[in-house]
Amino acid sequence: MNKFLTSFNSKDLPSVKTDILIIGSGVAGLSAAIQAAKYGKVTIITKDKLSENNTQKAQGGIAVALSENDSSEKHIEDTLRVGCGLCNEKTVRIVVEEGPVRIKELIQWGTEFDKQGARLSFTQEAGHSIRRVIHAKGDATGAELERALIAKVRQSANIKILEYAFVIDLLHKDGACFGTVVNIKNGNVGAIRESPKKIVYARKVILATGGIGQVYRETTNSTVATGCGMALAYRAGAKLIDMEFVQFHPTTLYVAGLSRTLISEAVRGEGGVLRNKHGERFMFEYHKDGELAPRDVMSRSILKEMRETADTRVYLDLTHLSYKLIENRFPNIMEVCSSFGIDIKKDFIPVRPTAHYMIGGIKIDKNGKTNIQNLYACGETASSGVHGANRLASNSLLEGLVFGYRAGQSAGKDIDCGKRFDRTSDISNVLDSAGARKLDIGDLKASLKSLMTRYVGIERDERSLLAAQKEINFWSSYVMGKEFSDIRDWEFQNMLLVAGLVQKAALIRKESIGVHYRTDYPEQNGKEWQKRHIELSDI
Ligand code: SIN
């Protein structure tokens, strides 16, 4: 596999230097930046505007053991149980035990979580044995988190922000990373304004680029969630792990022709129920916890119900809940639905499962370090083993906070600002000079999304996975290793690479566990697979 997406010679391109380069601006990237800035100059690069990411869209909240009746042990137990025995207990402990400190810090920085009187208000979500999920502005938790973190980042003179800049490649050689090759759309990086392709040299690089939802036809994710960080790391020789575990969210607003919008699990936590097109409540036929069954069970049950009723959706019924509760807790969901003519006080909300959260990703240790020297990762793009085979609802923002903090601290402490920048002589790459054929990338993207949804989605089997492999290999044969010059094209190359890794891992794991459901191996094969993780790398 070609180790770079673009032709370049580092000595010929204009360059800038930063101590720590952070790619991505969700909860993990911003948390990392705040910490790293205590030790050196930080640059945050993001391919869109600063607040365009999955954190911004998060609704339900943050799971944290802060209520009177809760404890770290209970939170750990719930996380391990939902993770189906594949969690890394050490990292679960780190996230759960350090989580409360990180939340208190956020509150000090001005984050306004919802309260009941003087105390934090906790909601219920699936898999939690207790009301443990804190939230903000009803159902706008992510947006409030992002607001507070951006404000904190902007206060630091040590942090520079570069928006609308696309990282094409990591600058890497012999298992070490020295910076990135960046395409700067708006040319807003001071001295190197004129040229679109630049080198950003960095002593440490932290990837915090989020998930891969856009690889699927329908997703709750931001348009930036294209798996670019995972692809960058993989090309540089990083290990990726647990790529078969893609979590689908059971309830996404489904109105044909309109973009999908998450309908938070908290809606079911507060009493919302699911009905099929005949108005029948069905979840208790599938699981004793009804609408609060684990997400993988929910998604498969909804799929089955849709098939059996020959419908494209099921329906979320809130009509029995008090108007005051709905108005206070879900003002944004109410507004979105109302903009489509759905009055959630009297109408059912049409919903279906869509791709939501990538459990797998770049393998990291407890400090966010990858197997590549100078390269760190945190948040959804990384895999610390916290989520096992099925993520407990609302554990991801907490993981982003804790591992963002750890990666920022660790990268910061490891830099030696007195040392000259290591430019490692020259790094260069030459691609097929014939260049890429004129391709309709929009069409290819739509085809890939469709393929992944049909063949590598909520349910997979050997036949579907092999069919996906055949198509991905065919498209790769004329898309990979060719010189493109547009962000959309590079992004597609990354999506294709990541899709292939999900497909490959899903084919290898011949059992069903958590969110990975193989219809040809419907049981969990404890003996052979328990505690075994699938690692993929190109070294
Ligand atoms: C939700 O609000 O349902 C999403 C929470 C999560 O995915 O953790």
Coordinates of C-alpha atoms and ligand atoms in Angstrom, one line a residue:
M1 CA 0.0 0.0 0.0
N2 CA 1.2 3.5 -0.8
K3 CA 2.2 5.2 2.5
F4 CA 1.0 8.7 1.3
L5 CA -1.9 10.1 -0.6
T6 CA 0.0 12.8 -2.4
S7 CA 3.2 13.5 -4.2
F8 CA 5.5 15.9 -2.3
N9 CA 9.0 16.6 -1.2
S10 CA 9.2 18.1 2.3
K11 CA 12.1 20.3 1.5
D12 CA 10.3 22.0 -1.5
L13 CA 7.1 22.9 0.4
P14 CA 6.6 26.0 2.6
S15 CA 6.6 25.0 6.2
V16 CA 5.7 26.2 9.7
K17 CA 6.5 24.6 13.1
T18 CA 4.5 23.9 16.2
D19 CA 5.4 22.0 19.3
I20 CA 2.2 20.0 19.4
L21 CA -0.2 19.6 16.5
I22 CA -3.7 18.5 17.2
I23 CA -5.9 17.4 14.4
G24 CA -9.6 17.6 15.2
S25 CA -11.7 19.9 17.5
G26 CA -14.3 17.8 19.3
V27 CA -14.2 17.2 23.1
A28 CA -11.0 15.1 22.9
G29 CA -9.0 17.4 20.6
L30 CA -9.9 20.6 22.6
S31 CA -9.2 18.9 25.9
A32 CA -5.9 17.7 24.6
A33 CA -5.1 21.3 23.4
I34 CA -5.9 22.9 26.8
Q35 CA -3.4 20.5 28.5
A36 CA -0.7 20.5 25.9
A37 CA -0.6 24.3 25.9
K38 CA 0.8 24.2 29.4
Y39 CA 4.0 22.8 27.9
G40 CA 4.5 24.4 24.5
K41 CA 3.0 26.0 21.4
V42 CA -0.1 24.2 20.2
T43 CA -1.8 24.3 16.8
I44 CA -5.3 22.8 16.3
I45 CA -6.1 21.9 12.7
T46 CA -9.6 21.2 11.7
K47 CA -11.0 20.5 8.2
D48 CA -14.2 22.5 8.7
K49 CA -15.2 25.2 11.2
L50 CA -14.0 24.6 14.8
S51 CA -17.4 23.5 16.1
E52 CA -18.3 21.1 13.2
N53 CA -17.9 17.7 14.8
N54 CA -19.7 14.8 16.5
T55 CA -19.3 16.4 20.0
Q56 CA -21.3 19.4 18.9
K57 CA -24.2 17.0 17.9
A58 CA -24.2 14.9 21.0
Q59 CA -27.6 15.1 22.8
G60 CA -28.1 12.6 25.6
G61 CA -25.3 13.6 27.9
I62 CA -22.3 12.4 29.8
A63 CA -22.3 9.3 32.1
V64 CA -20.5 10.1 35.3
A65 CA -20.6 8.6 38.8
L66 CA -21.5 11.7 40.6
S67 CA -25.0 11.1 42.0
E68 CA -25.5 10.3 45.7
N69 CA -26.4 6.7 45.2
D70 CA -23.8 6.0 42.5
S71 CA -20.2 4.8 42.8
S72 CA -17.3 4.2 40.4
E73 CA -17.7 0.5 41.0
K74 CA -21.3 0.5 39.8
H75 CA -20.3 2.5 36.7
I76 CA -17.4 0.2 36.0
E77 CA -19.6 -2.9 36.4
D78 CA -22.2 -1.5 33.9
T79 CA -19.5 -0.6 31.4
L80 CA -18.0 -4.0 31.6
R81 CA -21.3 -5.8 31.3
V82 CA -22.5 -3.9 28.3
G83 CA -19.0 -4.3 26.7
C84 CA -19.6 -8.1 26.6
G85 CA -16.3 -9.1 28.2
L86 CA -14.1 -7.3 25.7
C87 CA -13.4 -4.1 27.6
N88 CA -10.0 -3.3 28.9
E89 CA -10.8 -3.1 32.6
K90 CA -7.8 -0.9 33.3
T91 CA -8.8 1.8 30.9
V92 CA -12.5 1.5 32.0
R93 CA -11.2 2.2 35.5
I94 CA -9.2 5.2 34.4
V95 CA -12.2 6.8 32.5
V96 CA -14.7 6.2 35.3
E97 CA -12.5 7.2 38.2
E98 CA -11.0 10.3 36.5
G99 CA -14.3 11.3 34.9
P100 CA -15.7 13.2 37.9
V101 CA -12.6 15.4 38.2
R102 CA -12.8 16.3 34.5
I103 CA -16.5 17.1 34.9
K104 CA -15.8 19.4 37.9
E105 CA -13.1 21.1 35.9
L106 CA -15.5 21.7 33.0
I107 CA -18.0 23.2 35.5
Q108 CA -15.2 25.6 36.7
W109 CA -14.6 26.6 33.2
G110 CA -18.2 27.6 32.8
T111 CA -20.1 24.6 31.4
E112 CA -23.7 24.8 32.5
F113 CA -25.2 21.4 33.2
D114 CA -28.9 21.1 33.9
K115 CA -29.8 21.1 37.6
Q116 CA -32.6 20.1 39.9
G117 CA -32.4 22.7 42.6
A118 CA -28.7 23.1 43.5
R119 CA -27.8 19.6 42.3
L120 CA -26.9 18.1 39.0
S121 CA -29.8 16.5 37.2
F122 CA -29.3 12.9 36.1
T123 CA -31.2 11.0 33.4
Q124 CA -31.5 7.3 32.6
E125 CA -30.1 5.6 29.5
A126 CA -29.9 2.0 28.4
G127 CA -27.5 -0.3 30.2
H128 CA -27.1 2.0 33.3
S129 CA -28.2 0.5 36.6
I130 CA -28.9 4.0 37.9
R131 CA -29.8 7.5 36.6
R132 CA -26.2 8.6 35.8
V133 CA -26.2 10.8 32.8
I134 CA -25.8 14.5 33.2
H135 CA -27.0 16.8 30.4
A136 CA -27.1 20.4 29.4
K137 CA -29.8 22.7 27.9
G138 CA -32.1 19.7 27.8
D139 CA -30.8 17.8 24.8
A140 CA -27.8 20.0 23.7
T141 CA -25.1 18.6 25.9
G142 CA -22.4 18.4 23.2
A143 CA -23.0 21.9 22.0
E144 CA -22.7 23.3 25.5
L145 CA -19.5 21.3 26.1
E146 CA -18.0 22.5 22.8
R147 CA -19.0 26.1 23.7
A148 CA -17.2 26.0 27.0
L149 CA -14.1 24.2 25.7
I150 CA -13.8 26.6 22.7
A151 CA -14.0 29.5 25.1
K152 CA -11.2 28.0 27.2
V153 CA -9.0 27.3 24.2
R154 CA -9.4 30.8 22.9
Q155 CA -8.1 32.2 26.2
S156 CA -4.8 30.5 25.7
A157 CA -2.1 32.5 24.0
N158 CA -0.3 29.3 23.3
I159 CA -3.0 27.8 21.1
K160 CA -3.3 28.7 17.4
I161 CA -6.4 27.5 15.5
L162 CA -6.4 26.6 11.8
E163 CA -9.8 26.0 10.4
Y164 CA -10.7 24.6 6.9
A165 CA -7.3 22.9 6.6
F166 CA -7.2 19.3 5.4
V167 CA -4.4 17.0 6.6
I168 CA -3.6 14.9 3.5
D169 CA -0.8 12.9 5.1
L170 CA 1.2 12.4 8.2
L171 CA 4.9 13.2 7.6
H172 CA 6.4 9.9 8.7
K173 CA 9.4 7.8 8.3
D174 CA 10.7 4.6 9.9
G175 CA 7.9 4.4 12.4
A176 CA 8.1 8.0 13.6
C177 CA 5.9 11.0 12.9
F178 CA 7.3 14.5 12.3
G179 CA 4.3 16.5 11.3
T180 CA 1.8 16.7 8.5
V181 CA 1.3 17.6 4.9
V182 CA -1.7 20.0 4.9
N183 CA -3.9 21.5 2.3
I184 CA -5.0 24.9 3.5
K185 CA -8.2 25.9 1.9
N186 CA -8.5 29.5 3.2
G187 CA -4.7 30.1 3.4
N188 CA -4.9 31.5 6.9
V189 CA -1.6 30.3 8.3
G190 CA 0.4 33.5 8.4
A191 CA 3.7 33.4 6.5
I192 CA 2.7 30.5 4.2
R193 CA -0.5 32.0 2.8
E194 CA 0.2 31.6 -0.9
S195 CA 0.6 27.9 -1.4
P196 CA -2.2 25.4 -0.8
K197 CA 0.1 22.5 0.2
K198 CA 2.3 23.0 3.2
I199 CA 4.3 21.1 5.8
V200 CA 3.5 21.6 9.4
Y201 CA 6.4 20.2 11.4
A202 CA 5.5 19.2 15.0
R203 CA 7.4 17.5 17.8
K204 CA 4.2 15.6 18.7
V205 CA 1.0 15.0 16.7
I206 CA -2.3 14.1 18.4
L207 CA -5.1 12.7 16.2
A208 CA -8.6 13.5 17.5
T209 CA -10.5 13.4 14.2
G210 CA -13.7 11.5 15.4
G211 CA -15.6 8.7 13.9
I212 CA -16.5 7.1 10.6
G213 CA -20.3 7.5 10.4
Q214 CA -20.1 9.0 6.9
V215 CA -18.9 5.7 5.5
Y216 CA -22.5 4.5 5.9
R217 CA -25.6 5.7 4.0
E218 CA -27.4 6.9 7.1
T219 CA -25.7 8.3 10.2
T220 CA -26.2 10.6 13.1
N221 CA -22.6 11.9 12.5
S222 CA -21.3 15.2 11.4
T223 CA -20.3 15.5 7.7
V224 CA -16.6 15.5 8.9
A225 CA -16.8 12.0 10.3
T226 CA -15.1 10.3 7.4
G227 CA -12.5 8.2 9.3
C228 CA -9.6 10.4 8.0
G229 CA -7.5 10.2 11.2
M230 CA -7.7 6.4 11.2
A231 CA -6.6 6.3 7.5
L232 CA -3.7 8.8 8.2
A233 CA -2.5 6.6 11.1
Y234 CA -2.8 3.4 9.2
R235 CA -0.8 4.6 6.2
A236 CA 1.9 5.7 8.7
G237 CA 2.1 2.2 10.1
A238 CA -0.1 2.6 13.2
K239 CA -2.1 -0.4 14.5
L240 CA -5.9 -0.2 14.3
I241 CA -8.0 -2.4 16.6
D242 CA -11.6 -3.6 17.0
M243 CA -12.6 -2.2 13.6
E244 CA -15.5 -4.6 13.3
F245 CA -17.4 -2.8 16.1
V246 CA -19.5 -0.1 14.6
Q247 CA -22.4 1.0 16.9
F248 CA -25.7 1.8 15.4
H249 CA -28.1 4.2 17.2
P250 CA -31.6 2.7 17.3
T251 CA -33.6 5.9 17.0
T252 CA -32.7 8.4 14.3
L253 CA -35.4 10.6 12.9
Y254 CA -36.4 9.1 9.5
V255 CA -38.1 11.4 7.1
A256 CA -37.3 10.4 3.5
G257 CA -35.2 13.0 1.8
L258 CA -34.2 14.9 4.9
S259 CA -30.9 14.5 6.7
R260 CA -30.9 12.1 9.6
T261 CA -31.2 13.6 13.1
L262 CA -30.5 11.7 16.4
I263 CA -33.4 11.2 18.7
S264 CA -31.6 10.8 22.0
E265 CA -31.8 7.6 24.0
A266 CA -32.7 9.8 26.9
V267 CA -36.1 10.2 25.3
R268 CA -36.7 6.5 26.0
G269 CA -35.0 6.9 29.3
E270 CA -37.7 9.4 30.3
G271 CA -40.5 7.0 29.2
G272 CA -40.7 7.2 25.4
V273 CA -41.9 3.9 23.9
L274 CA -41.5 2.2 20.4
R275 CA -44.4 1.1 18.3
N276 CA -44.7 -0.6 15.0
K277 CA -46.9 0.6 12.2
H278 CA -49.9 -1.2 13.8
G279 CA -49.4 0.9 16.9
E280 CA -48.1 -2.2 18.8
R281 CA -45.4 -1.8 21.4
F282 CA -42.9 -4.5 20.5
M283 CA -39.6 -4.2 22.4
F284 CA -40.5 -6.5 25.3
E285 CA -40.9 -9.3 22.8
Y286 CA -37.2 -9.0 22.2
H287 CA -35.6 -8.1 25.6
K288 CA -36.7 -7.9 29.2
D289 CA -35.6 -4.2 29.4
G290 CA -37.9 -3.2 26.6
E291 CA -37.0 0.2 25.2
L292 CA -33.9 0.3 27.4
A293 CA -32.4 -2.9 26.0
P294 CA -28.7 -2.6 24.9
R295 CA -28.3 -0.6 21.6
D296 CA -27.3 -3.6 19.5
V297 CA -30.4 -5.6 20.6
M298 CA -32.6 -2.5 20.0
S299 CA -31.2 -2.0 16.5
R300 CA -31.6 -5.6 15.4
S301 CA -35.1 -5.8 16.9
I302 CA -36.2 -2.7 15.1
L303 CA -34.7 -4.1 11.8
K304 CA -36.7 -7.3 12.4
E305 CA -39.9 -5.4 13.2
M306 CA -39.5 -3.3 10.1
R307 CA -39.1 -6.4 7.9
E308 CA -42.1 -8.1 9.5
T309 CA -44.3 -5.1 9.1
A310 CA -42.9 -4.3 5.7
D311 CA -42.2 -0.7 6.8
T312 CA -39.1 1.5 6.5
R313 CA -39.3 2.7 10.1
V314 CA -40.8 2.3 13.5
Y315 CA -42.4 5.0 15.7
L316 CA -41.4 6.6 18.9
D317 CA -44.4 7.5 21.1
L318 CA -44.1 10.3 23.6
T319 CA -47.7 11.3 23.6
H320 CA -48.3 10.0 27.1
L321 CA -45.5 12.1 28.6
S322 CA -46.1 15.5 30.3
Y323 CA -45.7 18.5 28.0
K324 CA -43.6 20.2 30.6
L325 CA -41.1 17.3 30.7
I326 CA -40.8 17.2 26.9
E327 CA -40.4 20.9 26.7
N328 CA -37.7 21.1 29.4
R329 CA -35.8 18.0 28.5
F330 CA -36.0 17.9 24.7
P331 CA -36.4 21.4 23.3
N332 CA -34.2 20.8 20.3
I333 CA -35.7 17.5 19.3
M334 CA -39.1 19.1 19.7
E335 CA -38.1 21.9 17.4
V336 CA -36.5 19.7 14.8
C337 CA -39.6 17.4 14.6
S338 CA -41.9 20.4 14.5
S339 CA -39.9 21.8 11.5
F340 CA -41.0 18.6 9.7
G341 CA -44.6 19.0 10.7
I342 CA -44.3 16.4 13.6
D343 CA -45.9 17.6 16.8
I344 CA -44.3 15.2 19.3
K345 CA -47.0 15.9 21.9
K346 CA -49.6 14.2 19.6
D347 CA -47.7 12.5 16.7
F348 CA -45.4 9.5 16.8
I349 CA -41.8 10.2 15.6
P350 CA -40.7 8.0 12.7
V351 CA -37.3 6.5 13.5
R352 CA -34.8 3.8 12.4
P353 CA -31.3 2.7 13.3
T354 CA -28.3 4.5 11.7
A355 CA -24.5 4.4 12.1
H356 CA -23.6 6.2 15.2
Y357 CA -20.3 5.5 17.0
M358 CA -17.0 3.8 16.0
I359 CA -15.8 1.6 18.8
G360 CA -12.6 0.5 17.0
G361 CA -9.8 2.8 15.9
I362 CA -6.2 3.6 16.4
K363 CA -4.7 1.5 19.2
I364 CA -3.5 3.6 22.1
D365 CA -2.1 3.0 25.5
K366 CA -3.3 4.6 28.7
N367 CA -1.6 7.9 27.8
G368 CA -2.9 8.0 24.2
K369 CA 0.3 6.9 22.7
T370 CA 0.2 4.9 19.4
N371 CA 2.9 2.5 18.2
I372 CA 4.3 5.3 16.1
Q373 CA 6.8 7.5 17.8
N374 CA 5.5 11.1 18.4
L375 CA 2.0 10.1 17.4
Y376 CA -0.9 10.1 19.8
A377 CA -4.7 9.6 19.4
C378 CA -7.7 10.2 21.6
G379 CA -11.5 10.2 21.4
E380 CA -13.6 8.4 18.8
T381 CA -10.7 7.9 16.4
A382 CA -8.7 6.0 19.0
S383 CA -9.4 2.7 20.7
S384 CA -8.4 2.5 24.3
G385 CA -10.5 -0.6 24.9
V386 CA -13.0 1.2 27.1
H387 CA -16.1 0.3 25.1
G388 CA -15.4 -3.4 24.5
A389 CA -17.8 -4.9 22.0
N390 CA -20.7 -2.5 22.8
R391 CA -20.4 1.1 24.2
L392 CA -22.4 2.0 27.2
A393 CA -24.6 5.0 26.3
S394 CA -23.0 8.4 27.1
N395 CA -19.6 7.0 28.0
S396 CA -18.0 8.5 24.9
L397 CA -17.9 12.2 25.9
L398 CA -16.4 11.1 29.2
E399 CA -13.8 9.0 27.4
G400 CA -13.0 12.0 25.1
L401 CA -12.5 14.2 28.1
V402 CA -10.3 11.8 30.1
F403 CA -8.2 10.6 27.2
G404 CA -8.0 14.1 25.6
Y405 CA -6.6 15.3 28.9
R406 CA -4.2 12.3 29.1
A407 CA -2.9 12.6 25.5
G408 CA -2.4 16.4 25.9
Q409 CA -0.5 16.0 29.2
S410 CA 1.6 13.1 27.9
A411 CA 2.5 14.7 24.6
G412 CA 3.2 18.0 26.4
K413 CA 5.4 16.5 29.0
D414 CA 7.4 14.5 26.3
I415 CA 8.4 17.5 24.2
D416 CA 11.8 18.9 24.5
C417 CA 11.4 22.6 23.5
G418 CA 15.1 23.2 23.7
K419 CA 15.8 20.6 21.1
R420 CA 16.0 21.6 17.4
F421 CA 13.1 20.4 15.3
D422 CA 13.7 17.0 13.8
R423 CA 13.1 17.4 10.1
T424 CA 14.6 14.0 9.5
S425 CA 16.3 15.0 6.3
D426 CA 13.7 14.9 3.5
I427 CA 10.5 12.9 3.3
S428 CA 9.1 12.6 -0.2
N429 CA 6.6 10.6 -2.2
V430 CA 5.9 10.2 -5.9
L431 CA 2.6 9.0 -7.2
D432 CA 1.5 7.6 -10.6
S433 CA 2.3 10.5 -12.9
A434 CA -0.5 9.5 -15.2
G435 CA -2.7 10.7 -12.3
A436 CA -6.3 9.7 -11.5
R437 CA -8.9 9.2 -14.2
K438 CA -11.7 11.7 -14.1
L439 CA -14.0 10.1 -11.6
D440 CA -17.4 11.0 -10.3
I441 CA -16.4 10.9 -6.6
G442 CA -19.9 11.8 -5.5
D443 CA -21.2 8.7 -7.2
L444 CA -18.5 6.6 -5.7
K445 CA -19.2 7.9 -2.2
A446 CA -22.9 7.1 -2.5
S447 CA -22.0 3.6 -3.8
L448 CA -19.6 3.0 -0.9
K449 CA -22.2 4.2 1.7
S450 CA -24.8 1.9 0.2
L451 CA -22.5 -1.0 0.1
M452 CA -21.4 -0.6 3.7
T453 CA -25.1 -0.3 4.9
R454 CA -26.2 -3.4 3.0
Y455 CA -23.2 -5.7 3.5
V456 CA -21.3 -4.5 6.6
G457 CA -24.1 -3.0 8.6
I458 CA -26.1 -4.0 11.6
E459 CA -26.1 -7.6 10.4
R460 CA -23.3 -9.2 8.3
D461 CA -22.4 -12.7 7.1
E462 CA -19.6 -14.2 5.0
R463 CA -21.5 -13.8 1.8
S464 CA -22.2 -10.1 2.3
L465 CA -18.7 -9.4 3.6
L466 CA -17.1 -11.1 0.6
A467 CA -19.3 -9.2 -1.7
A468 CA -18.3 -5.9 0.0
Q469 CA -14.6 -7.0 -0.2
K470 CA -14.9 -7.5 -4.0
E471 CA -16.4 -4.1 -4.6
I472 CA -13.9 -2.3 -2.3
N473 CA -11.0 -4.0 -3.9
F474 CA -12.3 -3.1 -7.4
W475 CA -12.8 0.6 -6.5
S476 CA -9.4 0.6 -4.7
S477 CA -7.7 -0.6 -7.9
Y478 CA -8.5 2.6 -9.7
V479 CA -8.7 5.1 -6.8
M480 CA -5.8 4.2 -4.6
G481 CA -2.2 5.2 -5.4
K482 CA -3.3 7.9 -7.8
E483 CA -2.7 11.6 -7.6
F484 CA -5.7 13.6 -6.7
S485 CA -5.8 17.3 -5.9
D486 CA -9.1 17.9 -4.2
I487 CA -10.2 17.5 -0.6
R488 CA -13.3 15.5 -1.5
D489 CA -11.2 13.0 -3.4
W490 CA -8.6 12.5 -0.6
E491 CA -11.5 12.2 1.8
F492 CA -13.0 9.5 -0.3
Q493 CA -9.7 7.6 -0.5
N494 CA -9.6 7.7 3.3
M495 CA -13.2 6.4 3.5
L496 CA -12.5 3.6 1.2
L497 CA -9.5 2.5 3.2
V498 CA -11.4 2.6 6.5
A499 CA -14.4 0.8 5.0
G500 CA -12.0 -2.0 3.8
L501 CA -10.6 -2.3 7.4
V502 CA -14.1 -2.6 8.9
Q503 CA -15.0 -5.2 6.3
K504 CA -11.8 -7.1 6.9
A505 CA -12.1 -7.3 10.7
A506 CA -15.8 -8.2 10.4
L507 CA -14.9 -11.1 8.1
I508 CA -12.2 -12.3 10.5
R509 CA -14.4 -12.4 13.6
K510 CA -16.5 -15.5 13.2
E511 CA -18.9 -15.0 16.0
S512 CA -21.5 -12.5 17.2
I513 CA -20.7 -10.3 20.1
G514 CA -21.9 -6.8 21.0
V515 CA -22.5 -4.7 18.0
H516 CA -20.9 -7.2 15.6
Y517 CA -23.7 -9.5 14.6
R518 CA -22.9 -12.3 12.1
T519 CA -26.1 -14.1 11.0
D520 CA -23.9 -17.1 9.9
Y521 CA -22.4 -17.2 13.4
P522 CA -25.2 -15.9 15.7
E523 CA -23.6 -17.1 18.9
Q524 CA -20.8 -15.7 21.0
N525 CA -17.9 -18.1 20.7
G526 CA -16.5 -17.5 24.2
K527 CA -13.8 -20.1 24.2
E528 CA -12.1 -19.2 21.0
W529 CA -12.7 -15.4 20.9
Q530 CA -13.2 -14.2 24.4
K531 CA -10.7 -11.4 25.1
R532 CA -9.2 -11.7 21.6
H533 CA -9.0 -8.4 19.7
I534 CA -8.3 -8.1 16.0
E535 CA -5.4 -5.8 15.2
L536 CA -4.8 -4.5 11.7
S537 CA -1.7 -2.8 10.4
D538 CA 0.2 -2.2 7.2
I539 CA 3.7 -2.9 8.6
Ligands
SIN1 C1 -28.0 9.7 22.7 O1 -28.3 10.8 23.1 O2 -28.8 8.8 22.6 C2 -26.6 9.5 22.3 C3 -25.8 9.2 23.5 C4 -24.6 8.3 23.1 O3 -24.5 7.9 22.0 O4 -23.8 8.0 24.0

